């Protein structure tokens, strides 16, 4: 069994995720965007927009400046080769991968239809009406469907029966995303948007799970069984069986990794660079950090997003972004895009205990690049966090009073994360079971 050092494991994982490639002078266009999405296998969706929506951030972290409209055309366009489904969480995935999730769609239907008192069983007429309405009107947003039941309940979710019905049909695969406008999903019947050959493709559950495990292993490069299974939310039993098959075929190679208590697995195509030259601001929903136990094991980085924490109890900030420099996570920065005043505000800046001295010199250009990408006029740095003073100095900026931190963040108690359809969800921050994506009704 091969022995892998902790540093080698970090470099393998980051290289698999598309970090460390030498920069080029070529403009980032549709081809480069498509290659990256194929490499990652998915882009997780989330509606929090205090800095930028999460699915745009992994692309910026790896490719630098690009036009978000290009990614929209690639992923949400009328003839897009991508679709949405519950992959890790709500995510953009290649259309070609959709058959790999049919077993999950079928399982959701069985589970949600098994309760005689549940919403789908007691609202069959609404589901039939929605099927007929979509067949007649083609792709349409939930807010545009005219029906007496299309009114929010006034609850925390505020969902109408129309929206509930569309989300159940989406989970079962009968309805798909036909793009988004200001993040609101447009719905269509699957046959209206998914190519017939993909709809006709069937993959048995064990084969689909094996392929998803292989994709997850390739995307992670190296990981424990739990790491690889988590990429597409595969349960441990099926994941273990799939991993055994992949080991037998040579696609997974068992390894021991320095400091890991669990066995490791290396994808056969994983590359071990001599070094990783990288600097990036990571989304909380980036595959590098989305599994908190993996982030702690791999980078010694304890990370909890504080969206739901009342402002006076937050430690690092409302939407703190991990800062990757080379093969280490060296800090976290809470960014706010003050669109009205055209300012990118660093609401707090913190260094990790093992971060080297002078790390602010690597971080300052990241903040400036983010300002340019967002089309803003200025950067402000708030006096909060043990890196704020140094970062402000590196950027030649004064420190603003710490009281400005968290200004404009969502008030406590307001929904801040959303489902694939742009509606609030529970438990989406740290992950969850896709089968429980809808609330109990």
CSV table of C-alpha atoms in Angstrom, one decimal:
chain,number,residue,atom,x,y,z
A,1,UNK,CA,0.0,0.0,0.0
A,2,UNK,CA,1.4,3.4,-1.0
A,3,UNK,CA,2.3,5.9,1.7
A,4,UNK,CA,1.2,9.5,1.0
A,5,UNK,CA,2.4,12.5,3.1
A,6,UNK,CA,-0.1,15.1,4.3
A,7,UNK,CA,1.4,17.7,2.1
A,8,UNK,CA,1.3,15.3,-0.9
A,9,UNK,CA,-2.4,14.6,-0.2
A,10,UNK,CA,-3.2,18.4,-0.2
A,11,UNK,CA,-1.4,18.9,-3.5
A,12,UNK,CA,-3.1,15.9,-5.1
A,13,UNK,CA,-6.5,17.1,-4.0
A,14,UNK,CA,-6.0,20.7,-5.1
A,15,UNK,CA,-4.6,19.6,-8.5
A,16,UNK,CA,-7.7,17.4,-9.0
A,17,UNK,CA,-9.8,20.4,-8.3
A,18,UNK,CA,-8.1,22.5,-11.0
A,19,UNK,CA,-5.7,24.6,-8.9
A,20,UNK,CA,-2.1,25.2,-9.6
A,21,UNK,CA,-2.2,25.5,-13.4
A,22,UNK,CA,0.1,28.2,-14.7
A,23,UNK,CA,-1.8,31.4,-15.7
A,24,UNK,CA,-2.3,32.1,-19.4
A,25,UNK,CA,-2.9,35.4,-21.3
A,26,UNK,CA,-5.9,33.9,-23.1
A,27,UNK,CA,-9.3,35.2,-22.1
A,28,UNK,CA,-11.6,32.9,-20.2
A,29,UNK,CA,-14.4,31.9,-22.5
A,30,UNK,CA,-17.1,29.3,-22.9
A,31,UNK,CA,-14.6,26.5,-23.7
A,32,UNK,CA,-12.6,27.0,-20.5
A,33,UNK,CA,-15.7,27.3,-18.4
A,34,UNK,CA,-17.1,24.1,-19.8
A,35,UNK,CA,-13.9,22.2,-19.2
A,36,UNK,CA,-13.8,23.3,-15.6
A,37,UNK,CA,-17.4,22.3,-14.9
A,38,UNK,CA,-16.7,18.9,-16.4
A,39,UNK,CA,-13.7,18.6,-14.2
A,40,UNK,CA,-15.6,19.5,-11.1
A,41,UNK,CA,-18.7,17.5,-12.1
A,42,UNK,CA,-21.0,20.1,-10.5
A,43,UNK,CA,-21.4,23.7,-9.3
A,44,UNK,CA,-23.4,23.9,-6.0
A,45,UNK,CA,-26.2,26.4,-6.1
A,46,UNK,CA,-27.2,28.7,-3.2
A,47,UNK,CA,-29.0,32.0,-3.2
A,48,UNK,CA,-26.9,33.9,-0.6
A,49,UNK,CA,-25.8,37.0,-2.5
A,50,UNK,CA,-24.1,39.2,0.1
A,51,UNK,CA,-20.9,39.0,-1.9
A,52,UNK,CA,-21.8,36.8,-4.9
A,53,UNK,CA,-23.9,33.7,-5.6
A,54,UNK,CA,-21.9,30.5,-4.8
A,55,UNK,CA,-21.9,28.8,-8.2
A,56,UNK,CA,-19.9,31.7,-9.7
A,57,UNK,CA,-17.2,31.6,-7.0
A,58,UNK,CA,-15.4,28.2,-7.8
A,59,UNK,CA,-14.9,29.4,-11.3
A,60,UNK,CA,-13.4,32.7,-10.3
A,61,UNK,CA,-11.2,30.9,-7.7
A,62,UNK,CA,-9.7,28.7,-10.4
A,63,UNK,CA,-9.8,30.7,-13.6
A,64,UNK,CA,-9.7,34.3,-12.4
A,65,UNK,CA,-11.6,37.1,-14.3
A,66,UNK,CA,-14.4,35.9,-16.4
A,67,UNK,CA,-17.8,37.1,-17.6
A,68,UNK,CA,-20.6,35.7,-15.5
A,69,UNK,CA,-22.9,36.0,-18.5
A,70,UNK,CA,-20.8,33.4,-20.2
A,71,UNK,CA,-21.4,30.9,-17.4
A,72,UNK,CA,-25.1,31.8,-17.5
A,73,UNK,CA,-25.3,31.0,-21.2
A,74,UNK,CA,-23.3,27.8,-20.7
A,75,UNK,CA,-25.4,26.5,-17.8
A,76,UNK,CA,-28.8,28.1,-18.1
A,77,UNK,CA,-29.1,28.7,-21.9
A,78,UNK,CA,-31.9,27.3,-23.9
A,79,UNK,CA,-29.6,24.6,-25.5
A,80,UNK,CA,-27.4,24.1,-22.5
A,81,UNK,CA,-25.6,20.9,-22.0
A,82,UNK,CA,-26.2,21.2,-18.3
A,83,UNK,CA,-29.1,20.8,-16.0
A,84,UNK,CA,-29.9,21.0,-12.3
A,85,UNK,CA,-30.5,18.3,-9.7
A,86,UNK,CA,-29.8,17.2,-6.2
A,87,UNK,CA,-26.3,16.0,-6.7
A,88,UNK,CA,-24.2,17.1,-3.6
A,89,UNK,CA,-26.9,19.7,-2.8
A,90,UNK,CA,-28.8,21.6,-5.4
A,91,UNK,CA,-26.3,21.8,-8.2
A,92,UNK,CA,-25.6,22.4,-11.9
A,93,UNK,CA,-24.5,19.1,-13.4
A,94,UNK,CA,-23.7,17.9,-17.0
A,95,UNK,CA,-26.9,16.9,-18.8
A,96,UNK,CA,-25.1,13.6,-19.7
A,97,UNK,CA,-24.9,12.7,-16.0
A,98,UNK,CA,-28.7,13.0,-15.5
A,99,UNK,CA,-29.4,9.3,-15.9
A,100,UNK,CA,-27.0,8.6,-13.1
A,101,UNK,CA,-29.5,10.2,-10.7
A,102,UNK,CA,-32.7,8.4,-11.9
A,103,UNK,CA,-32.5,6.0,-9.1
A,104,UNK,CA,-32.5,8.9,-6.7
A,105,UNK,CA,-35.5,10.4,-8.4
A,106,UNK,CA,-37.3,7.1,-8.2
A,107,UNK,CA,-36.4,6.7,-4.5
A,108,UNK,CA,-37.7,10.2,-3.7
A,109,UNK,CA,-41.0,9.5,-5.4
A,110,UNK,CA,-41.4,6.2,-3.5
A,111,UNK,CA,-40.5,7.8,-0.2
A,112,UNK,CA,-42.7,10.9,-0.6
A,113,UNK,CA,-45.6,8.9,-2.0
A,114,UNK,CA,-45.5,6.3,0.8
A,115,UNK,CA,-47.3,8.6,3.3
A,116,UNK,CA,-51.0,8.6,2.7
A,117,UNK,CA,-51.3,11.9,4.5
A,118,UNK,CA,-48.3,13.6,2.9
A,119,UNK,CA,-48.6,16.5,0.5
A,120,UNK,CA,-48.1,14.6,-2.7
A,121,UNK,CA,-50.8,12.0,-1.9
A,122,UNK,CA,-53.3,14.5,-0.8
A,123,UNK,CA,-52.7,16.9,-3.7
A,124,UNK,CA,-52.7,14.6,-6.7
A,125,UNK,CA,-55.1,16.9,-8.5
A,126,UNK,CA,-52.7,19.8,-8.2
A,127,UNK,CA,-49.8,17.7,-9.5
A,128,UNK,CA,-51.9,16.6,-12.5
A,129,UNK,CA,-52.9,20.2,-13.2
A,130,UNK,CA,-49.3,21.3,-13.1
A,131,UNK,CA,-48.3,18.6,-15.6
A,132,UNK,CA,-51.0,19.7,-17.9
A,133,UNK,CA,-50.2,23.4,-17.5
A,134,UNK,CA,-46.5,22.8,-18.3
A,135,UNK,CA,-47.4,20.7,-21.3
A,136,UNK,CA,-49.6,23.6,-22.6
A,137,UNK,CA,-47.5,26.6,-21.7
A,138,UNK,CA,-43.9,25.2,-22.0
A,139,UNK,CA,-41.2,26.5,-19.8
A,140,UNK,CA,-42.5,28.9,-17.1
A,141,UNK,CA,-41.6,30.3,-13.7
A,142,UNK,CA,-43.7,29.3,-10.7
A,143,UNK,CA,-44.6,33.0,-10.2
A,144,UNK,CA,-46.1,33.2,-13.7
A,145,UNK,CA,-48.5,30.2,-13.3
A,146,UNK,CA,-52.0,31.4,-12.7
A,147,UNK,CA,-53.9,29.3,-10.2
A,148,UNK,CA,-55.9,30.1,-7.1
A,149,UNK,CA,-53.4,28.1,-5.1
A,150,UNK,CA,-50.4,30.1,-6.3
A,151,UNK,CA,-50.2,32.2,-3.2
A,152,UNK,CA,-47.7,31.9,-0.4
A,153,UNK,CA,-48.8,30.5,2.9
A,154,UNK,CA,-47.2,33.3,4.9
A,155,UNK,CA,-44.9,30.8,6.6
A,156,UNK,CA,-41.2,31.1,6.9
A,157,UNK,CA,-41.0,29.4,3.5
A,158,UNK,CA,-43.9,31.3,2.0
A,159,UNK,CA,-44.4,28.5,-0.6
A,160,UNK,CA,-47.6,28.2,-2.6
A,161,UNK,CA,-49.1,24.9,-3.5
A,162,UNK,CA,-48.0,25.5,-7.0
A,163,UNK,CA,-44.4,25.9,-5.9
A,164,UNK,CA,-44.7,22.8,-3.6
A,165,UNK,CA,-46.0,20.8,-6.6
A,166,UNK,CA,-43.3,21.9,-8.9
A,167,UNK,CA,-40.6,21.1,-6.4
A,168,UNK,CA,-41.9,17.6,-5.9
A,169,UNK,CA,-42.1,17.0,-9.6
A,170,UNK,CA,-38.6,18.3,-10.0
A,171,UNK,CA,-37.3,15.9,-7.3
A,172,UNK,CA,-39.0,13.0,-9.1
A,173,UNK,CA,-37.4,14.0,-12.5
A,174,UNK,CA,-40.7,14.8,-14.2
A,175,UNK,CA,-39.9,18.5,-14.2
A,176,UNK,CA,-36.5,20.1,-14.9
A,177,UNK,CA,-35.0,23.5,-14.8
A,178,UNK,CA,-35.3,25.5,-18.0
A,179,UNK,CA,-33.0,28.3,-16.9
A,180,UNK,CA,-33.1,31.0,-14.4
A,181,UNK,CA,-33.9,34.7,-14.3
A,182,UNK,CA,-32.6,36.7,-11.4
A,183,UNK,CA,-32.0,33.2,-9.8
A,184,UNK,CA,-35.7,32.2,-10.1
A,185,UNK,CA,-35.9,28.9,-11.8
A,186,UNK,CA,-38.0,28.4,-14.9
A,187,UNK,CA,-39.7,25.0,-14.9
A,188,UNK,CA,-40.4,22.6,-17.9
A,189,UNK,CA,-41.4,19.1,-18.4
A,190,UNK,CA,-38.4,16.9,-18.8
A,191,UNK,CA,-39.3,16.0,-22.3
A,192,UNK,CA,-39.4,19.7,-23.2
A,193,UNK,CA,-35.7,20.2,-22.4
A,194,UNK,CA,-33.9,16.9,-21.9
A,195,UNK,CA,-32.7,15.3,-25.2
A,196,UNK,CA,-34.7,12.1,-26.0
A,197,UNK,CA,-31.6,9.9,-26.0
A,198,UNK,CA,-30.7,11.0,-22.4
A,199,UNK,CA,-34.3,10.5,-21.2
A,200,UNK,CA,-34.2,7.0,-22.8
A,201,UNK,CA,-30.9,6.1,-21.1
A,202,UNK,CA,-31.4,3.8,-18.1
A,203,UNK,CA,-28.6,3.0,-15.6
A,204,UNK,CA,-29.1,0.4,-12.9
A,205,UNK,CA,-28.6,1.8,-9.4
A,206,UNK,CA,-25.5,-0.2,-8.6
A,207,UNK,CA,-23.9,0.9,-11.9
A,208,UNK,CA,-25.0,4.5,-11.4
A,209,UNK,CA,-23.6,4.6,-7.8
A,210,UNK,CA,-20.3,3.1,-9.1
A,211,UNK,CA,-20.0,5.8,-11.8
A,212,UNK,CA,-20.8,8.6,-9.3
A,213,UNK,CA,-18.2,7.2,-6.9
A,214,UNK,CA,-15.7,7.2,-9.7
A,215,UNK,CA,-16.6,10.8,-10.6
A,216,UNK,CA,-16.3,11.9,-7.0
A,217,UNK,CA,-12.9,10.1,-6.6
A,218,UNK,CA,-11.6,11.8,-9.8
A,219,UNK,CA,-12.8,15.2,-8.6
A,220,UNK,CA,-11.3,14.8,-5.2
A,221,UNK,CA,-8.2,13.1,-6.4
A,222,UNK,CA,-7.7,11.5,-3.0
A,223,UNK,CA,-9.9,10.9,0.0
A,224,UNK,CA,-11.5,8.6,2.5
A,225,UNK,CA,-14.5,6.5,1.6
A,226,UNK,CA,-16.7,9.1,3.3
A,227,UNK,CA,-15.1,12.0,1.3
A,228,UNK,CA,-15.7,10.3,-2.0
A,229,UNK,CA,-19.2,9.2,-1.1
A,230,UNK,CA,-20.1,12.7,0.1
A,231,UNK,CA,-19.3,14.3,-3.3
A,232,UNK,CA,-22.6,13.0,-4.6
A,233,UNK,CA,-24.3,12.1,-1.3
A,234,UNK,CA,-23.9,8.3,-1.6
A,235,UNK,CA,-24.8,6.3,1.5
A,236,UNK,CA,-21.9,4.4,3.1
A,237,UNK,CA,-23.2,0.9,2.3
A,238,UNK,CA,-23.6,1.3,-1.5
A,239,UNK,CA,-20.4,3.5,-1.5
A,240,UNK,CA,-18.4,0.7,0.1
A,241,UNK,CA,-19.6,-1.9,-2.5
A,242,UNK,CA,-18.8,0.6,-5.3
A,243,UNK,CA,-15.4,1.3,-3.9
A,244,UNK,CA,-14.6,-2.4,-3.8
A,245,UNK,CA,-15.5,-2.7,-7.5
A,246,UNK,CA,-13.4,0.4,-8.4
A,247,UNK,CA,-10.4,-1.1,-6.5
A,248,UNK,CA,-10.8,-4.4,-8.4
A,249,UNK,CA,-10.8,-2.5,-11.7
A,250,UNK,CA,-7.8,-0.4,-10.7
A,251,UNK,CA,-9.6,2.9,-10.8
A,252,UNK,CA,-9.1,3.4,-7.0
A,253,UNK,CA,-5.8,2.7,-5.3
A,254,UNK,CA,-5.8,2.1,-1.5
A,255,UNK,CA,-3.2,4.3,0.2
A,256,UNK,CA,-2.3,5.4,3.7
A,257,UNK,CA,-2.1,9.1,4.3
A,258,UNK,CA,-0.1,10.7,7.1
A,259,UNK,CA,-2.3,11.8,9.9
A,260,UNK,CA,-5.5,10.2,8.6
A,261,UNK,CA,-7.3,7.7,10.9
A,262,UNK,CA,-9.3,6.2,8.0
A,263,UNK,CA,-7.9,4.4,4.9
A,264,UNK,CA,-7.3,6.6,1.9
A,265,UNK,CA,-8.1,6.1,-1.8
A,266,UNK,CA,-6.3,7.6,-4.7
A,267,UNK,CA,-7.8,7.9,-8.1
A,268,UNK,CA,-5.7,6.3,-10.8
A,269,UNK,CA,-5.6,9.5,-12.9
A,270,UNK,CA,-4.7,11.8,-9.9
A,271,UNK,CA,-1.6,13.8,-10.4
A,272,UNK,CA,0.9,14.8,-7.8
A,273,UNK,CA,2.5,18.1,-8.6
A,274,UNK,CA,5.8,19.1,-7.1
A,275,UNK,CA,4.1,22.2,-5.8
A,276,UNK,CA,0.8,24.1,-6.1
A,277,UNK,CA,1.0,27.8,-6.8
A,278,UNK,CA,-2.4,29.0,-6.0
A,279,UNK,CA,-4.2,32.0,-4.4
A,280,UNK,CA,-8.0,32.0,-4.2
A,281,UNK,CA,-11.0,33.0,-2.2
A,282,UNK,CA,-13.2,29.9,-1.7
A,283,UNK,CA,-16.9,29.8,-1.6
A,284,UNK,CA,-18.3,28.1,1.6
A,285,UNK,CA,-19.8,25.6,-0.9
A,286,UNK,CA,-16.6,24.9,-2.8
A,287,UNK,CA,-15.7,21.2,-3.0
A,288,UNK,CA,-12.4,21.9,-1.3
A,289,UNK,CA,-14.1,22.9,2.0
A,290,UNK,CA,-17.8,21.9,1.7
A,291,UNK,CA,-17.1,18.7,3.8
A,292,UNK,CA,-16.1,20.1,7.1
A,293,UNK,CA,-14.4,17.0,8.5
A,294,UNK,CA,-12.3,16.7,5.3
A,295,UNK,CA,-11.3,20.4,5.5
A,296,UNK,CA,-10.1,19.8,9.1
A,297,UNK,CA,-8.2,16.6,8.2
A,298,UNK,CA,-6.7,17.9,5.0
A,299,UNK,CA,-6.0,21.6,5.9
A,300,UNK,CA,-6.3,21.7,9.7
A,301,UNK,CA,-9.1,24.2,9.0
A,302,UNK,CA,-12.1,24.3,11.4
A,303,UNK,CA,-14.9,26.0,9.4
A,304,UNK,CA,-18.4,26.8,10.2
A,305,UNK,CA,-20.4,29.3,8.2
A,306,UNK,CA,-22.2,31.8,10.5
A,307,UNK,CA,-25.2,32.9,8.4
A,308,UNK,CA,-27.7,31.7,10.9
A,309,UNK,CA,-25.7,33.0,13.9
A,310,UNK,CA,-27.0,36.3,15.4
A,311,UNK,CA,-24.6,39.1,14.6
A,312,UNK,CA,-23.4,39.7,18.2
A,313,UNK,CA,-22.4,36.0,18.4
A,314,UNK,CA,-20.5,35.6,15.2
A,315,UNK,CA,-16.8,35.0,15.5
A,316,UNK,CA,-15.6,35.4,11.9
A,317,UNK,CA,-18.5,37.1,10.1
A,318,UNK,CA,-21.7,36.6,8.2
A,319,UNK,CA,-20.2,35.0,5.0
A,320,UNK,CA,-16.5,34.3,5.6
A,321,UNK,CA,-14.6,32.9,2.7
A,322,UNK,CA,-11.6,30.6,3.3
A,323,UNK,CA,-8.4,31.9,1.8
A,324,UNK,CA,-6.3,29.4,-0.1
A,325,UNK,CA,-2.6,30.2,-0.7
A,326,UNK,CA,-0.6,27.5,-2.4
A,327,UNK,CA,-1.5,24.3,-0.6
A,328,UNK,CA,-2.7,25.7,2.7
A,329,UNK,CA,-5.8,27.6,3.9
A,330,UNK,CA,-4.2,30.6,5.6
A,331,UNK,CA,-7.2,32.7,6.7
A,332,UNK,CA,-10.8,33.7,6.1
A,333,UNK,CA,-12.3,37.0,4.9
A,334,UNK,CA,-15.9,38.1,5.3
A,335,UNK,CA,-16.8,40.0,2.1
A,336,UNK,CA,-19.8,42.2,1.3
A,337,UNK,CA,-20.7,43.6,-2.1
A,338,UNK,CA,-22.2,47.0,-1.3
A,339,UNK,CA,-23.8,47.4,-4.7
A,340,UNK,CA,-25.5,50.6,-3.9
A,341,UNK,CA,-22.2,52.4,-3.0
A,342,UNK,CA,-20.1,50.3,-5.5
A,343,UNK,CA,-17.8,49.2,-2.7
A,344,UNK,CA,-16.3,45.7,-1.9
A,345,UNK,CA,-16.2,45.7,1.9
A,346,UNK,CA,-13.9,43.4,3.8
A,347,UNK,CA,-16.0,43.1,7.0
A,348,UNK,CA,-13.4,41.0,8.8
A,349,UNK,CA,-10.1,39.4,8.0
A,350,UNK,CA,-8.5,36.6,10.0
A,351,UNK,CA,-5.3,34.6,9.8
A,352,UNK,CA,-5.0,30.9,10.6
A,353,UNK,CA,-2.6,30.1,13.4
A,354,UNK,CA,-0.1,28.5,11.1
A,355,UNK,CA,-0.2,31.1,8.4
A,356,UNK,CA,3.2,32.5,7.5
A,357,UNK,CA,4.1,36.1,8.2
A,358,UNK,CA,3.4,38.5,5.3
A,359,UNK,CA,0.5,36.5,4.0
A,360,UNK,CA,-1.5,39.7,3.5
A,361,UNK,CA,0.8,40.4,0.5
A,362,UNK,CA,-0.7,37.4,-1.2
A,363,UNK,CA,-4.3,38.2,-0.1
A,364,UNK,CA,-4.4,41.8,-1.1
A,365,UNK,CA,-4.3,41.1,-4.9
A,366,UNK,CA,-7.1,38.6,-4.4
A,367,UNK,CA,-9.4,41.2,-2.9
A,368,UNK,CA,-8.5,43.7,-5.6
A,369,UNK,CA,-9.2,41.1,-8.3
A,370,UNK,CA,-12.6,40.4,-6.7
A,371,UNK,CA,-13.4,44.1,-6.8
A,372,UNK,CA,-12.5,44.3,-10.5
A,373,UNK,CA,-14.5,41.1,-11.3
A,374,UNK,CA,-17.5,42.6,-9.5
A,375,UNK,CA,-17.2,45.9,-11.3
A,376,UNK,CA,-17.0,47.9,-8.2
A,377,UNK,CA,-15.1,51.2,-7.6
A,378,UNK,CA,-13.4,50.7,-4.3
A,379,UNK,CA,-12.4,48.4,-1.5
A,380,UNK,CA,-13.0,49.2,2.2
A,381,UNK,CA,-11.4,47.2,5.1
A,382,UNK,CA,-13.2,47.1,8.4
A,383,UNK,CA,-11.2,46.9,11.7
A,384,UNK,CA,-12.3,43.5,12.7
A,385,UNK,CA,-10.1,40.4,12.8
A,386,UNK,CA,-6.4,39.8,13.5
A,387,UNK,CA,-5.5,40.3,9.8
A,388,UNK,CA,-7.5,43.4,9.1
A,389,UNK,CA,-4.7,45.9,9.9
A,390,UNK,CA,-2.1,44.1,7.8
A,391,UNK,CA,-4.5,43.7,4.9
A,392,UNK,CA,-5.5,47.3,4.9
A,393,UNK,CA,-1.8,48.3,5.0
A,394,UNK,CA,-1.0,46.0,2.1
A,395,UNK,CA,-3.8,47.6,0.1
A,396,UNK,CA,-2.8,51.1,1.1
A,397,UNK,CA,-6.2,51.7,2.8
A,398,UNK,CA,-7.4,53.1,6.1
A,399,UNK,CA,-9.2,50.9,8.6
A,400,UNK,CA,-12.9,51.6,9.0
A,401,UNK,CA,-14.6,51.3,12.5
A,402,UNK,CA,-15.4,47.7,13.4
A,403,UNK,CA,-19.1,48.6,13.9
A,404,UNK,CA,-19.5,48.6,10.1
A,405,UNK,CA,-19.0,44.9,10.0
A,406,UNK,CA,-22.1,42.9,9.2
A,407,UNK,CA,-23.9,46.1,8.0
A,408,UNK,CA,-26.5,45.1,5.5
A,409,UNK,CA,-26.4,41.4,6.3
A,410,UNK,CA,-29.7,39.6,6.5
A,411,UNK,CA,-31.5,40.3,9.8
A,412,UNK,CA,-31.6,37.4,12.2
A,413,UNK,CA,-34.4,35.1,11.5
A,414,UNK,CA,-34.7,35.9,7.8
A,415,UNK,CA,-34.2,33.0,5.4
A,416,UNK,CA,-30.8,33.2,3.7
A,417,UNK,CA,-30.2,29.9,1.9
A,418,UNK,CA,-32.4,28.5,-0.7
A,419,UNK,CA,-33.3,25.4,-2.6
A,420,UNK,CA,-32.6,24.7,-6.3
A,421,UNK,CA,-35.7,26.7,-7.1
A,422,UNK,CA,-34.6,29.8,-5.3
A,423,UNK,CA,-36.6,29.2,-2.1
A,424,UNK,CA,-35.4,29.0,1.5
A,425,UNK,CA,-34.2,25.6,2.6
A,426,UNK,CA,-33.3,24.1,6.0
A,427,UNK,CA,-29.9,22.7,6.7
A,428,UNK,CA,-28.5,23.6,3.3
A,429,UNK,CA,-25.4,25.4,4.7
A,430,UNK,CA,-23.6,22.4,5.9
A,431,UNK,CA,-25.2,19.9,3.7
A,432,UNK,CA,-28.1,17.5,4.3
A,433,UNK,CA,-30.0,14.6,2.8
A,434,UNK,CA,-31.4,15.4,-0.6
A,435,UNK,CA,-34.4,13.2,0.2
A,436,UNK,CA,-35.3,15.7,2.9
A,437,UNK,CA,-34.9,18.8,0.8
A,438,UNK,CA,-38.6,19.7,1.1
A,439,UNK,CA,-40.0,20.7,4.5
A,440,UNK,CA,-42.6,18.5,6.3
A,441,UNK,CA,-46.0,19.8,5.2
